[in-house]
Amino acid sequence: MDEKYWYLKGCPLFEQLDDEQIARLEADSQIKTFERKSLVYLPHDQSDSMLLLISGRVRIYHITGEGKEALLAFIDPGEVFGELGVVGQQEREEFAETMEVSQIIKIPRQSISQLMQTQPTLTLEFTQMIALRRQRFERRLKSLMFQPNRDRLIHLLLELAERYGSPHEEGVILKIKLSHQELANLIGSTRETVTVVLGELQLEKLVKVQRRQLILKKMEALAQQIDAPPPSISSRRAGK
């Protein structure tokens, strides 16, 4: 067994599998390194596998009818993506692009399907994962359609805080660096608009921007502006 074995074993989706089952997955899978800003797949590509990110970061997005990027999700190490290929989707629907140099394992559809036949818990967890991700995609798209730019950006900042936030002396710092253009892509807006809204939030002392890093100074006040509960931030994220 090579390094793929340990990466597969460490994936939460596969943690209930025994060594023999993991070894079979390892034998069937392929590992590949992608350079920064490489397309992992495109819409209409054949959807014949599920992908596991080992290192780096991947973004999932689609292009709107107006030609704008709408970013649907970030994929972090240990997470799978492109999972609909396992449940019969014939073609990809979104773009998947690396944000930095990334290592990815490609797991064939047939290998996952065979495991599901003997592992009901794997099937259940897989179904729940798909449902949750679809729900997040739909919620983000609905937000892009019906909310003003300011509300969309605040929703995004709170979402990022829940996933990447770490306690900071001035509030909560986001342990992910995004340019104004990347933030704009996430909310289906423009770089200029994001710059203006962030400037407003800074003047209101709700956020602080420093070197492409964001500090949310008053999380509860931000959440109140969009009638949402403030995200839960674990102190264990500090220093990551």
mmCIF file of N, CA, C and O in Angstrom, residues 6 11 30 33 36-37 41 47 64 80-81 95 105 107 113 115 130 150 152 168 170 177 195 203 206 208 212 238:
data_model
loop_
_atom_site.group_PDB
_atom_site.id
_atom_site.type_symbol
_atom_site.label_atom_id
_atom_site.label_comp_id
_atom_site.label_asym_id
_atom_site.label_seq_id
_atom_site.Cartn_x
_atom_site.Cartn_y
_atom_site.Cartn_z
ATOM 1 N N TRP A 6 -3.333 5.921 3.163
ATOM 2 C CA TRP A 6 -3.472 6.729 4.371
ATOM 3 C C TRP A 6 -4.390 7.923 4.131
ATOM 4 O O TRP A 6 -5.149 8.323 5.012
ATOM 5 N N CYS A 11 -10.054 10.034 5.341
ATOM 6 C CA CYS A 11 -11.250 10.745 4.878
ATOM 7 C C CYS A 11 -12.451 10.342 5.734
ATOM 8 O O CYS A 11 -12.728 9.148 5.889
ATOM 9 N N GLN A 30 -6.461 6.681 -8.564
ATOM 10 C CA GLN A 30 -5.297 7.349 -9.151
ATOM 11 C C GLN A 30 -5.067 8.673 -8.432
ATOM 12 O O GLN A 30 -6.026 9.354 -8.066
ATOM 13 N N THR A 33 -1.268 15.459 -9.289
ATOM 14 C CA THR A 33 -0.977 16.802 -8.808
ATOM 15 C C THR A 33 -1.377 17.827 -9.856
ATOM 16 O O THR A 33 -1.051 17.675 -11.038
ATOM 17 N N ARG A 36 -1.524 25.395 -9.651
ATOM 18 C CA ARG A 36 -2.475 26.450 -9.279
ATOM 19 C C ARG A 36 -3.259 26.921 -10.499
ATOM 20 O O ARG A 36 -2.721 27.031 -11.592
ATOM 21 N N LYS A 37 -4.550 27.164 -10.299
ATOM 22 C CA LYS A 37 -5.468 27.628 -11.340
ATOM 23 C C LYS A 37 -5.609 26.624 -12.481
ATOM 24 O O LYS A 37 -5.804 26.990 -13.649
ATOM 25 N N TYR A 41 -12.123 19.732 -13.640
ATOM 26 C CA TYR A 41 -13.128 19.306 -14.618
ATOM 27 C C TYR A 41 -13.982 20.489 -15.026
ATOM 28 O O TYR A 41 -13.982 21.539 -14.388
ATOM 29 N N SER A 47 -18.756 12.243 -16.024
ATOM 30 C CA SER A 47 -18.815 12.153 -14.560
ATOM 31 C C SER A 47 -18.749 10.685 -14.153
ATOM 32 O O SER A 47 -19.755 10.032 -13.898
ATOM 33 N N THR A 64 -22.937 32.171 -14.755
ATOM 34 C CA THR A 64 -24.340 32.571 -14.854
ATOM 35 C C THR A 64 -24.691 32.930 -16.293
ATOM 36 O O THR A 64 -23.820 33.053 -17.163
ATOM 37 N N VAL A 80 -14.359 15.320 -0.211
ATOM 38 C CA VAL A 80 -14.598 14.781 -1.544
ATOM 39 C C VAL A 80 -15.447 15.767 -2.337
ATOM 40 O O VAL A 80 -16.165 16.587 -1.775
ATOM 41 N N PHE A 81 -15.369 15.666 -3.653
ATOM 42 C CA PHE A 81 -16.199 16.487 -4.525
ATOM 43 C C PHE A 81 -16.419 15.735 -5.833
ATOM 44 O O PHE A 81 -15.826 14.679 -6.062
ATOM 45 N N PHE A 95 -17.811 23.897 -12.759
ATOM 46 C CA PHE A 95 -16.361 23.951 -12.935
ATOM 47 C C PHE A 95 -15.706 23.617 -11.592
ATOM 48 O O PHE A 95 -16.198 24.022 -10.539
ATOM 49 N N ILE A 105 -7.069 12.669 -5.451
ATOM 50 C CA ILE A 105 -7.244 11.244 -5.743
ATOM 51 C C ILE A 105 -8.547 11.058 -6.517
ATOM 52 O O ILE A 105 -9.599 11.564 -6.116
ATOM 53 N N ILE A 107 -11.337 8.479 -7.588
ATOM 54 C CA ILE A 107 -11.877 7.177 -7.181
ATOM 55 C C ILE A 107 -12.988 6.785 -8.153
ATOM 56 O O ILE A 107 -13.996 7.486 -8.260
ATOM 57 N N SER A 113 -19.519 2.291 -5.778
ATOM 58 C CA SER A 113 -20.809 1.602 -5.873
ATOM 59 C C SER A 113 -20.734 0.199 -5.277
ATOM 60 O O SER A 113 -21.649 -0.245 -4.582
ATOM 61 N N LEU A 115 -18.726 -0.819 -2.926
ATOM 62 C CA LEU A 115 -18.645 -0.710 -1.471
ATOM 63 C C LEU A 115 -20.013 -0.430 -0.862
ATOM 64 O O LEU A 115 -20.364 -0.959 0.189
ATOM 65 N N ILE A 130 -24.475 14.425 0.054
ATOM 66 C CA ILE A 130 -24.997 14.992 -1.193
ATOM 67 C C ILE A 130 -26.130 15.965 -0.900
ATOM 68 O O ILE A 130 -26.188 17.079 -1.447
ATOM 69 N N ARG A 150 -24.827 44.147 -0.214
ATOM 70 C CA ARG A 150 -24.351 44.242 1.171
ATOM 71 C C ARG A 150 -24.750 43.001 1.965
ATOM 72 O O ARG A 150 -23.926 42.413 2.672
ATOM 73 N N ARG A 152 -25.527 40.042 0.824
ATOM 74 C CA ARG A 152 -24.824 38.867 0.291
ATOM 75 C C ARG A 152 -23.411 38.790 0.856
ATOM 76 O O ARG A 152 -22.930 37.716 1.223
ATOM 77 N N HIS A 168 -9.376 36.119 17.618
ATOM 78 C CA HIS A 168 -8.346 37.130 17.438
ATOM 79 C C HIS A 168 -8.595 38.226 18.471
ATOM 80 O O HIS A 168 -9.728 38.424 18.910
ATOM 81 N N GLU A 170 -8.936 41.223 18.175
ATOM 82 C CA GLU A 170 -9.891 42.229 17.723
ATOM 83 C C GLU A 170 -11.231 41.635 17.296
ATOM 84 O O GLU A 170 -12.109 42.363 16.838
ATOM 85 N N LYS A 177 -7.212 33.742 2.736
ATOM 86 C CA LYS A 177 -6.968 35.030 2.099
ATOM 87 C C LYS A 177 -7.653 35.069 0.742
ATOM 88 O O LYS A 177 -7.389 34.225 -0.122
ATOM 89 N N THR A 195 -15.393 46.272 -2.884
ATOM 90 C CA THR A 195 -14.502 47.266 -2.279
ATOM 91 C C THR A 195 -15.301 48.348 -1.555
ATOM 92 O O THR A 195 -14.972 48.750 -0.432
ATOM 93 N N LEU A 203 -15.830 51.495 8.014
ATOM 94 C CA LEU A 203 -16.212 52.768 8.628
ATOM 95 C C LEU A 203 -17.158 52.554 9.803
ATOM 96 O O LEU A 203 -17.130 53.304 10.788
ATOM 97 N N LEU A 206 -17.216 47.340 11.831
ATOM 98 C CA LEU A 206 -17.704 45.964 11.892
ATOM 99 C C LEU A 206 -16.650 44.974 11.395
ATOM 100 O O LEU A 206 -16.619 43.825 11.828
ATOM 101 N N LYS A 208 -12.359 44.665 9.691
ATOM 102 C CA LYS A 208 -11.062 45.291 9.445
ATOM 103 C C LYS A 208 -10.377 44.512 8.339
ATOM 104 O O LYS A 208 -10.346 43.280 8.367
ATOM 105 N N ARG A 212 -5.152 41.550 2.541
ATOM 106 C CA ARG A 212 -6.020 40.486 2.005
ATOM 107 C C ARG A 212 -6.591 39.584 3.090
ATOM 108 O O ARG A 212 -7.140 38.535 2.795
ATOM 109 N N ALA A 238 -7.724 28.360 16.659
ATOM 110 C CA ALA A 238 -6.705 29.395 16.852
ATOM 111 C C ALA A 238 -5.336 28.861 16.469
ATOM 112 O O ALA A 238 -4.965 27.749 16.819
#
